[in-house]
mmCIF file of C-alpha atoms in Angstrom:
data_model
loop_
_atom_site.group_PDB
_atom_site.id
_atom_site.type_symbol
_atom_site.label_atom_id
_atom_site.label_comp_id
_atom_site.label_asym_id
_atom_site.label_seq_id
_atom_site.Cartn_x
_atom_site.Cartn_y
_atom_site.Cartn_z
ATOM 1 C CA MET A 28 0.000 0.000 0.000
ATOM 2 C CA SER A 29 2.818 2.376 0.780
ATOM 3 C CA ARG A 30 3.847 2.444 -2.894
ATOM 4 C CA PHE A 31 0.835 4.358 -4.072
ATOM 5 C CA SER A 32 -1.573 7.068 -2.984
ATOM 6 C CA TRP A 33 -4.323 6.459 -0.444
ATOM 7 C CA ARG A 34 -6.501 8.687 -2.606
ATOM 8 C CA SER A 35 -6.087 6.138 -5.403
ATOM 9 C CA VAL A 36 -7.043 3.345 -3.002
ATOM 10 C CA LEU A 37 -10.158 5.110 -1.806
ATOM 11 C CA LEU A 38 -11.176 6.120 -5.320
ATOM 12 C CA ALA A 39 -10.775 2.551 -6.536
ATOM 13 C CA LEU A 40 -12.898 1.242 -3.694
ATOM 14 C CA VAL A 41 -15.632 3.751 -4.397
ATOM 15 C CA LEU A 42 -15.619 2.886 -8.095
ATOM 16 C CA LEU A 43 -15.956 -0.777 -7.218
ATOM 17 C CA GLY A 44 -18.985 0.014 -5.073
ATOM 18 C CA LEU A 45 -17.372 -1.067 -1.827
ATOM 19 C CA ALA A 46 -19.938 -2.008 0.775
ATOM 20 C CA TRP A 47 -19.023 0.756 3.184
ATOM 21 C CA SER A 48 -20.885 3.311 1.074
ATOM 22 C CA PRO A 49 -23.970 3.391 3.288
ATOM 23 C CA GLY A 50 -27.484 3.585 1.914
ATOM 24 C CA GLN A 51 -26.593 2.187 -1.514
ATOM 25 C CA ALA A 52 -27.477 -1.456 -0.938
ATOM 26 C CA GLY A 53 -30.881 -1.131 0.742
ATOM 27 C CA GLU A 54 -34.084 0.840 0.929
ATOM 28 C CA THR A 55 -35.484 2.703 3.904
ATOM 29 C CA SER A 56 -36.531 -0.117 6.208
ATOM 30 C CA ALA A 57 -39.174 1.760 8.230
ATOM 31 C CA PRO A 58 -40.352 5.328 8.780
ATOM 32 C CA GLY A 59 -37.486 7.305 10.238
ATOM 33 C CA ARG A 60 -34.944 4.587 9.462
ATOM 34 C CA ARG A 61 -32.724 3.579 6.558
ATOM 35 C CA SER A 62 -30.716 0.549 5.561
ATOM 36 C CA ILE A 63 -26.943 0.841 5.382
ATOM 37 C CA THR A 64 -24.091 -1.562 4.725
ATOM 38 C CA ASP A 65 -21.522 -1.537 7.504
ATOM 39 C CA MET A 66 -17.800 -2.328 7.309
ATOM 40 C CA CYS A 67 -18.470 -6.034 7.865
ATOM 41 C CA GLY A 68 -20.755 -6.108 4.826
ATOM 42 C CA ARG A 69 -23.896 -6.419 6.959
ATOM 43 C CA GLN A 70 -27.200 -4.760 6.109
ATOM 44 C CA VAL A 71 -28.302 -2.746 9.143
ATOM 45 C CA SER A 72 -31.416 -0.640 9.692
ATOM 46 C CA VAL A 73 -30.440 2.544 11.545
ATOM 47 C CA PRO A 74 -32.299 5.737 12.457
ATOM 48 C CA VAL A 75 -32.058 8.465 9.837
ATOM 49 C CA HIS A 76 -31.061 10.866 12.625
ATOM 50 C CA ILE A 77 -28.749 9.279 15.201
ATOM 51 C CA THR A 78 -28.534 11.162 18.507
ATOM 52 C CA ARG A 79 -27.289 8.576 21.047
ATOM 53 C CA ILE A 80 -24.345 6.235 20.465
ATOM 54 C CA VAL A 81 -22.831 3.439 22.525
ATOM 55 C CA THR A 82 -19.211 2.576 21.732
ATOM 56 C CA ALA A 83 -19.455 -1.047 22.800
ATOM 57 C CA GLU A 84 -16.147 -2.373 21.453
ATOM 58 C CA GLY A 85 -12.776 -0.752 20.779
ATOM 59 C CA THR A 86 -14.173 2.065 22.899
ATOM 60 C CA PRO A 87 -11.244 4.549 22.949
ATOM 61 C CA SER A 88 -10.551 4.221 19.219
ATOM 62 C CA VAL A 89 -14.206 4.624 18.300
ATOM 63 C CA ASN A 90 -14.578 7.508 20.766
ATOM 64 C CA SER A 91 -11.585 9.235 19.193
ATOM 65 C CA THR A 92 -13.097 8.949 15.728
ATOM 66 C CA LEU A 93 -16.434 10.354 16.874
ATOM 67 C CA LEU A 94 -14.590 13.224 18.556
ATOM 68 C CA ALA A 95 -12.739 14.037 15.336
ATOM 69 C CA LEU A 96 -16.064 14.146 13.487
ATOM 70 C CA GLY A 97 -17.528 16.575 16.017
ATOM 71 C CA LYS A 98 -19.873 13.887 17.353
ATOM 72 C CA GLY A 99 -18.325 13.157 20.736
ATOM 73 C CA GLY A 100 -21.371 14.615 22.448
ATOM 74 C CA LEU A 101 -23.471 11.711 21.137
ATOM 75 C CA ILE A 102 -21.559 9.094 23.195
ATOM 76 C CA VAL A 103 -23.763 7.882 26.062
ATOM 77 C CA ASN A 104 -21.458 5.298 27.664
ATOM 78 C CA GLY A 105 -18.327 5.797 29.707
ATOM 79 C CA LEU A 106 -14.853 4.349 29.480
ATOM 80 C CA PRO A 107 -14.164 0.953 31.038
ATOM 81 C CA PRO A 108 -13.040 1.366 34.688
ATOM 82 C CA ALA A 109 -9.451 0.405 33.808
ATOM 83 C CA MET A 110 -9.287 3.424 31.481
ATOM 84 C CA HIS A 111 -9.922 6.175 33.996
ATOM 85 C CA GLY A 112 -6.256 6.849 34.661
ATOM 86 C CA SER A 113 -3.756 9.291 33.230
ATOM 87 C CA PRO A 114 -3.331 7.752 29.744
ATOM 88 C CA TRP A 115 -7.003 8.421 28.967
ATOM 89 C CA LYS A 116 -7.475 11.859 30.525
ATOM 90 C CA TYR A 117 -7.748 13.652 27.171
ATOM 91 C CA GLN A 118 -10.752 11.529 26.230
ATOM 92 C CA LEU A 119 -12.414 13.070 29.278
ATOM 93 C CA LEU A 120 -11.230 16.550 28.311
ATOM 94 C CA PHE A 121 -12.675 16.223 24.803
ATOM 95 C CA ALA A 122 -15.888 14.527 25.995
ATOM 96 C CA PRO A 123 -16.404 15.292 29.724
ATOM 97 C CA GLN A 124 -19.628 13.261 29.926
ATOM 98 C CA LEU A 125 -17.572 10.060 29.635
ATOM 99 C CA ALA A 126 -16.606 10.431 33.297
ATOM 100 C CA ASP A 127 -20.161 10.006 34.582
ATOM 101 C CA GLN A 128 -21.691 7.504 32.185
ATOM 102 C CA PRO A 129 -21.851 3.722 32.679
ATOM 103 C CA ALA A 130 -19.251 1.487 31.090
ATOM 104 C CA VAL A 131 -20.865 -1.129 28.865
ATOM 105 C CA SER A 132 -17.755 -3.204 28.114
ATOM 106 C CA ALA A 133 -14.674 -4.459 29.888
ATOM 107 C CA HIS A 134 -11.233 -3.330 28.770
ATOM 108 C CA GLY A 135 -9.207 -5.904 26.923
ATOM 109 C CA ALA A 136 -8.890 -7.909 23.779
ATOM 110 C CA SER A 137 -12.349 -9.448 24.206
ATOM 111 C CA TRP A 138 -14.266 -6.243 25.080
ATOM 112 C CA VAL A 139 -16.853 -8.411 26.820
ATOM 113 C CA PRO A 140 -20.099 -6.408 26.951
ATOM 114 C CA ASN A 141 -22.341 -6.216 29.976
ATOM 115 C CA LEU A 142 -25.651 -6.805 28.223
ATOM 116 C CA GLU A 143 -27.672 -5.753 31.233
ATOM 117 C CA VAL A 144 -25.941 -2.381 31.404
ATOM 118 C CA LEU A 145 -26.130 -1.991 27.632
ATOM 119 C CA GLN A 146 -29.878 -2.624 27.769
ATOM 120 C CA SER A 147 -30.259 0.044 30.455
ATOM 121 C CA VAL A 148 -28.544 2.775 28.411
ATOM 122 C CA PRO A 149 -30.940 4.234 25.809
ATOM 123 C CA HIS A 150 -29.165 4.487 22.455
ATOM 124 C CA ASP A 151 -29.792 4.485 18.715
ATOM 125 C CA VAL A 152 -26.812 2.394 17.635
ATOM 126 C CA ALA A 153 -24.005 0.417 19.228
ATOM 127 C CA LEU A 154 -20.708 0.779 17.383
ATOM 128 C CA VAL A 155 -18.451 -2.285 17.368
ATOM 129 C CA VAL A 156 -15.310 -3.297 15.476
ATOM 130 C CA THR A 157 -15.606 -7.042 14.837
ATOM 131 C CA PRO A 158 -18.167 -9.218 13.027
ATOM 132 C CA ALA A 159 -18.462 -11.509 16.066
ATOM 133 C CA MET A 160 -19.476 -8.660 18.367
ATOM 134 C CA ALA A 161 -21.864 -7.267 15.769
ATOM 135 C CA GLN A 162 -23.528 -10.666 15.484
ATOM 136 C CA LEU A 163 -23.691 -11.172 19.251
ATOM 137 C CA LEU A 164 -25.405 -7.828 19.858
ATOM 138 C CA THR A 165 -27.718 -8.141 16.864
ATOM 139 C CA GLU A 166 -28.908 -11.562 18.044
ATOM 140 C CA ARG A 167 -29.836 -9.948 21.341
ATOM 141 C CA GLY A 168 -31.888 -7.214 19.744
ATOM 142 C CA PHE A 169 -29.411 -4.326 19.638
ATOM 143 C CA THR A 170 -28.750 -2.195 16.550
ATOM 144 C CA ALA A 171 -25.042 -2.877 16.006
ATOM 145 C CA VAL A 172 -22.986 -1.160 13.317
ATOM 146 C CA CYS A 173 -19.623 -2.789 12.613
ATOM 147 C CA LEU A 174 -16.649 -0.522 11.905
ATOM 148 C CA GLY A 175 -13.130 -1.712 11.124
ATOM 149 C CA TRP A 176 -9.672 -0.911 12.471
ATOM 150 C CA GLY A 177 -7.811 -3.945 11.105
ATOM 151 C CA ASN A 178 -5.885 -1.949 8.514
ATOM 152 C CA PRO A 179 -5.632 1.658 7.283
ATOM 153 C CA VAL A 180 -8.103 1.142 4.434
ATOM 154 C CA THR A 181 -10.852 -0.074 6.765
ATOM 155 C CA MET A 182 -10.020 2.671 9.270
ATOM 156 C CA LEU A 183 -10.483 5.340 6.608
ATOM 157 C CA GLY A 184 -13.559 3.561 5.301
ATOM 158 C CA SER A 185 -15.042 3.610 8.795
ATOM 159 C CA ILE A 186 -14.510 7.353 9.002
ATOM 160 C CA ARG A 187 -16.332 7.806 5.708
ATOM 161 C CA LEU A 188 -19.143 5.494 6.859
ATOM 162 C CA LEU A 189 -19.568 7.424 10.104
ATOM 163 C CA GLY A 190 -19.572 10.696 8.216
ATOM 164 C CA ASP A 191 -22.508 9.410 6.182
ATOM 165 C CA ILE A 192 -24.640 7.852 8.904
ATOM 166 C CA LEU A 193 -24.001 10.723 11.343
ATOM 167 C CA GLU A 194 -24.815 13.349 8.692
ATOM 168 C CA CYS A 195 -21.396 15.004 8.640
ATOM 169 C CA PRO A 196 -19.898 13.908 5.293
ATOM 170 C CA GLU A 197 -18.068 17.220 4.802
ATOM 171 C CA ARG A 198 -16.282 16.784 8.130
ATOM 172 C CA SER A 199 -15.238 13.200 7.372
ATOM 173 C CA GLN A 200 -14.059 14.204 3.905
ATOM 174 C CA ALA A 201 -12.060 17.079 5.395
ATOM 175 C CA PHE A 202 -10.244 14.586 7.619
ATOM 176 C CA LEU A 203 -9.635 12.137 4.773
ATOM 177 C CA ASP A 204 -8.182 14.987 2.707
ATOM 178 C CA TYR A 205 -5.962 16.019 5.617
ATOM 179 C CA TYR A 206 -4.739 12.445 6.096
ATOM 180 C CA GLN A 207 -3.828 12.202 2.429
ATOM 181 C CA ARG A 208 -1.999 15.543 2.519
ATOM 182 C CA VAL A 209 0.139 14.306 5.416
ATOM 183 C CA ILE A 210 1.035 11.125 3.539
ATOM 184 C CA ASP A 211 1.860 13.064 0.377
ATOM 185 C CA ARG A 212 3.864 15.633 2.304
ATOM 186 C CA VAL A 213 6.071 13.024 3.967
ATOM 187 C CA ALA A 214 6.403 10.892 0.819
ATOM 188 C CA LYS A 215 7.649 13.868 -1.187
ATOM 189 C CA ARG A 216 10.417 14.636 1.314
ATOM 190 C CA VAL A 217 11.743 11.079 1.541
ATOM 191 C CA ALA A 218 11.172 10.090 -2.087
ATOM 192 C CA ASP A 219 14.894 10.083 -2.901
ATOM 193 C CA LEU A 220 15.757 7.623 -0.105
ATOM 194 C CA PRO A 221 16.156 4.042 -1.381
ATOM 195 C CA PRO A 222 14.803 1.302 0.901
ATOM 196 C CA ASP A 223 18.229 0.335 2.228
ATOM 197 C CA LYS A 224 18.893 3.943 3.307
ATOM 198 C CA ARG A 225 15.710 4.392 5.307
ATOM 199 C CA ARG A 226 15.852 4.366 9.092
ATOM 200 C CA THR A 227 15.123 0.983 10.656
ATOM 201 C CA VAL A 228 12.483 1.200 13.366
ATOM 202 C CA LEU A 229 11.054 -1.043 16.066
ATOM 203 C CA TYR A 230 7.960 -0.285 18.122
ATOM 204 C CA LEU A 231 7.914 -1.577 21.702
ATOM 205 C CA ARG A 232 5.017 -1.988 24.067
ATOM 206 C CA THR A 233 5.078 -3.206 27.651
ATOM 207 C CA GLU A 234 4.050 -6.702 26.550
ATOM 208 C CA GLY A 235 6.876 -6.831 24.032
ATOM 209 C CA PRO A 236 7.704 -5.892 20.457
ATOM 210 C CA THR A 237 4.793 -5.500 18.110
ATOM 211 C CA ALA A 238 4.707 -5.544 14.338
ATOM 212 C CA SER A 239 1.030 -5.467 13.456
ATOM 213 C CA THR A 240 0.070 -4.426 9.951
ATOM 214 C CA THR A 241 -1.011 -1.015 11.191
ATOM 215 C CA ILE A 242 2.351 -0.308 12.851
ATOM 216 C CA ARG A 243 4.344 -1.467 9.836
ATOM 217 C CA ASP A 244 2.203 0.721 7.614
ATOM 218 C CA LEU A 245 2.594 3.688 9.952
ATOM 219 C CA VAL A 246 6.390 3.395 9.982
ATOM 220 C CA ALA A 247 6.469 3.006 6.194
ATOM 221 C CA HIS A 248 4.344 6.125 5.645
ATOM 222 C CA ALA A 249 6.691 8.022 7.955
ATOM 223 C CA GLY A 250 9.591 7.065 5.695
ATOM 224 C CA GLY A 251 11.041 4.317 7.859
ATOM 225 C CA ARG A 252 11.645 0.608 7.432
ATOM 226 C CA TYR A 253 10.464 -1.846 10.050
ATOM 227 C CA ALA A 254 13.451 -3.574 11.662
ATOM 228 C CA ALA A 255 11.843 -6.955 12.303
ATOM 229 C CA PRO A 256 11.229 -9.308 9.380
ATOM 230 C CA PRO A 257 7.604 -9.560 8.266
ATOM 231 C CA ASP A 258 7.310 -13.276 8.998
ATOM 232 C CA VAL A 259 7.995 -12.856 12.738
ATOM 233 C CA PRO A 260 4.728 -13.031 14.767
ATOM 234 C CA LEU A 261 5.905 -10.338 17.129
ATOM 235 C CA PRO A 262 2.665 -9.613 18.962
ATOM 236 C CA GLU A 263 3.021 -13.067 20.550
ATOM 237 C CA LEU A 264 6.540 -12.448 21.871
ATOM 238 C CA HIS A 265 7.799 -11.131 25.168
ATOM 239 C CA PRO A 266 10.768 -8.722 25.113
ATOM 240 C CA ASN A 267 13.706 -10.622 23.731
ATOM 241 C CA ALA A 268 16.955 -8.689 23.957
ATOM 242 C CA GLU A 269 18.931 -11.205 21.910
ATOM 243 C CA ARG A 270 16.518 -11.011 19.008
ATOM 244 C CA MET A 271 16.362 -7.217 19.196
ATOM 245 C CA LEU A 272 20.155 -7.057 19.095
ATOM 246 C CA GLY A 273 20.053 -9.067 15.886
ATOM 247 C CA TRP A 274 17.645 -6.595 14.306
ATOM 248 C CA ASP A 275 19.576 -3.609 15.774
ATOM 249 C CA PRO A 276 17.020 -0.871 15.002
ATOM 250 C CA GLU A 277 18.204 2.686 14.528
ATOM 251 C CA VAL A 278 15.053 4.046 16.164
ATOM 252 C CA LEU A 279 12.929 2.666 18.980
ATOM 253 C CA LEU A 280 9.386 3.857 19.637
ATOM 254 C CA VAL A 281 7.833 3.214 23.046
ATOM 255 C CA MET A 282 4.505 3.993 24.657
ATOM 256 C CA ASP A 283 5.490 6.558 27.286
ATOM 257 C CA PRO A 284 8.439 8.367 28.930
ATOM 258 C CA ALA A 285 8.766 5.577 31.496
ATOM 259 C CA GLY A 286 9.381 3.207 28.592
ATOM 260 C CA VAL A 287 12.155 5.460 27.293
ATOM 261 C CA ARG A 288 13.903 5.347 30.650
ATOM 262 C CA GLN A 289 13.417 1.591 30.898
ATOM 263 C CA VAL A 290 15.003 0.987 27.495
ATOM 264 C CA LEU A 291 17.907 3.380 28.035
ATOM 265 C CA ASP A 292 18.658 1.871 31.449
ATOM 266 C CA ASP A 293 18.491 -1.759 30.314
ATOM 267 C CA PRO A 294 22.099 -3.061 30.084
ATOM 268 C CA ARG A 295 20.976 -5.821 27.710
ATOM 269 C CA LEU A 296 20.055 -3.192 25.129
ATOM 270 C CA SER A 297 23.040 -0.871 25.584
ATOM 271 C CA THR A 298 24.673 -1.828 22.283
ATOM 272 C CA LEU A 299 21.598 -1.150 20.132
ATOM 273 C CA GLN A 300 22.114 1.698 17.663
ATOM 274 C CA ALA A 301 18.927 3.364 18.897
ATOM 275 C CA VAL A 302 20.113 3.276 22.507
ATOM 276 C CA LYS A 303 23.690 4.373 21.808
ATOM 277 C CA ASN A 304 22.438 7.310 19.738
ATOM 278 C CA LYS A 305 19.575 8.163 22.112
ATOM 279 C CA GLN A 306 17.020 7.597 19.368
ATOM 280 C CA VAL A 307 14.318 6.264 21.686
ATOM 281 C CA TYR A 308 11.044 8.179 21.558
ATOM 282 C CA ALA A 309 7.789 8.055 23.498
ATOM 283 C CA VAL A 310 4.796 8.140 21.158
ATOM 284 C CA PRO A 311 2.569 11.160 21.884
ATOM 285 C CA SER A 312 -0.875 10.402 23.255
ATOM 286 C CA GLY A 313 -3.979 12.594 23.163
ATOM 287 C CA ALA A 314 -7.403 10.993 22.949
ATOM 288 C CA LEU A 315 -5.376 7.934 21.959
ATOM 289 C CA ALA A 316 -1.719 7.202 21.236
ATOM 290 C CA TRP A 317 -0.734 8.674 17.863
ATOM 291 C CA SER A 318 0.430 5.193 16.793
ATOM 292 C CA HIS A 319 -3.044 3.642 17.121
ATOM 293 C CA PRO A 320 -5.658 3.315 14.376
ATOM 294 C CA SER A 321 -7.520 6.565 15.014
ATOM 295 C CA PRO A 322 -7.592 10.063 13.497
ATOM 296 C CA GLU A 323 -4.553 11.137 15.533
ATOM 297 C CA ARG A 324 -2.579 8.639 13.473
ATOM 298 C CA ALA A 325 -2.233 11.423 10.900
ATOM 299 C CA LEU A 326 -0.232 13.426 13.440
ATOM 300 C CA GLY A 327 1.708 10.274 14.287
ATOM 301 C CA ILE A 328 2.934 9.886 10.712
ATOM 302 C CA LEU A 329 4.287 13.433 10.633
ATOM 303 C CA TRP A 330 5.757 13.193 14.149
ATOM 304 C CA MET A 331 7.549 9.930 13.315
ATOM 305 C CA ALA A 332 8.914 11.346 10.073
ATOM 306 C CA LYS A 333 10.425 14.232 12.026
ATOM 307 C CA CYS A 334 11.942 11.782 14.547
ATOM 308 C CA PHE A 335 13.411 9.639 11.763
ATOM 309 C CA TYR A 336 14.729 12.529 9.630
ATOM 310 C CA PRO A 337 15.022 15.711 11.715
ATOM 311 C CA ASP A 338 17.009 17.528 9.027
ATOM 312 C CA ARG A 339 14.419 16.876 6.317
ATOM 313 C CA PHE A 340 11.591 18.025 8.590
ATOM 314 C CA ALA A 341 13.399 20.810 10.434
ATOM 315 C CA ASP A 342 10.736 23.327 9.403
ATOM 316 C CA VAL A 343 7.881 21.232 10.813
ATOM 317 C CA ASP A 344 6.730 22.573 14.177
ATOM 318 C CA MET A 345 4.816 19.668 15.727
ATOM 319 C CA MET A 346 3.417 21.877 18.465
ATOM 320 C CA GLN A 347 1.902 24.084 15.784
ATOM 321 C CA GLU A 348 0.725 21.128 13.712
ATOM 322 C CA ALA A 349 -0.947 19.490 16.707
ATOM 323 C CA HIS A 350 -2.612 22.714 17.825
ATOM 324 C CA ALA A 351 -4.149 23.238 14.379
ATOM 325 C CA PHE A 352 -5.231 19.586 14.184
ATOM 326 C CA TYR A 353 -7.028 19.524 17.543
ATOM 327 C CA LEU A 354 -8.664 22.871 16.869
ATOM 328 C CA ARG A 355 -9.897 21.765 13.435
ATOM 329 C CA PHE A 356 -10.995 18.218 14.196
ATOM 330 C CA PHE A 357 -11.499 18.004 17.976
ATOM 331 C CA ASP A 358 -12.854 21.545 18.412
ATOM 332 C CA LYS A 359 -10.394 22.229 21.224
ATOM 333 C CA ASP A 360 -8.006 25.159 21.469
ATOM 334 C CA LEU A 361 -5.367 23.315 23.496
ATOM 335 C CA THR A 362 -2.795 25.260 25.465
ATOM 336 C CA ARG A 363 0.935 24.866 24.935
ATOM 337 C CA GLU A 364 1.081 23.100 28.300
ATOM 338 C CA GLN A 365 -1.538 20.571 27.193
ATOM 339 C CA LEU A 366 0.183 19.995 23.865
ATOM 340 C CA ALA A 367 3.536 19.557 25.617
ATOM 341 C CA ASP A 368 1.911 17.003 27.911
ATOM 342 C CA ILE A 369 0.465 15.098 24.932
ATOM 343 C CA MET A 370 3.867 15.067 23.223
ATOM 344 C CA HIS A 371 5.817 14.260 26.416
ATOM 345 C CA ILE A 372 7.843 17.474 26.179
ATOM 346 C CA ASN A 373 9.354 18.478 29.516
#
């Protein structure tokens, strides 16, 4: 995907009549409702005017997308209890009602819903991110719309779908245009770098190295080259210093400043290029980490490019870029102190 324009991808999908163009595959199912095709290819009858949304699965990512579309005020559930700490405080800043509303799902890979709580929260649609969850909720009488965060194409398709069903297509298109401009902007500045000259990068999380498709794509769009080979199932591994030494990345990305200190202080990793050259960076985190599949990923691409190639992006002021982004898409005029906090700037 990194070899050609996302605009070309999206245009091709539209021309092929991809199922995430809502309203095309069905008629209005009842007065005040319409039939749409969600990102799992399911026909779903939804209200024409949606005013109350439950984010029942992938809650922070879905919340972040609704916030970027100016629809955060429609969320009627809260964050799972495990997400009320510091890493999630900007979700509460952007949508304060999240602090007082009931959680409908547990935090974790399964996102197990509490059906009793979900039933007690009046809502028009429940947004989920997997076919299994969509089927489970539908079988129990809920109106479930399936989005998709499995890869960048489905993420962008979900944003377009939400723009349509939430009656804000101009806003979703504005974001899609912005995302493409970021990709084009970075690609133009690194176009002369052959693959073997691009910075090698590894992304670390507390549970170990990760090399999901979304992270590999993110690094590639930022002009880097993922250090681990593509056939290594890294999400299943625990930190393995010996293997990391074999890959010897030039840049390490971690989740927070504590992770930076942990890596730099680990004697097992002292000979890594990234450690010797102090090229270990904590990924900024606003409504969600800029490395995650969410609208802030657009900022993440530009931020990573500047980390990888500071000389080529010397004129890029990330504080300024982030301020404009949050003002335009999250409707928040963040202070320099808040932006510095998001970007882990002391």
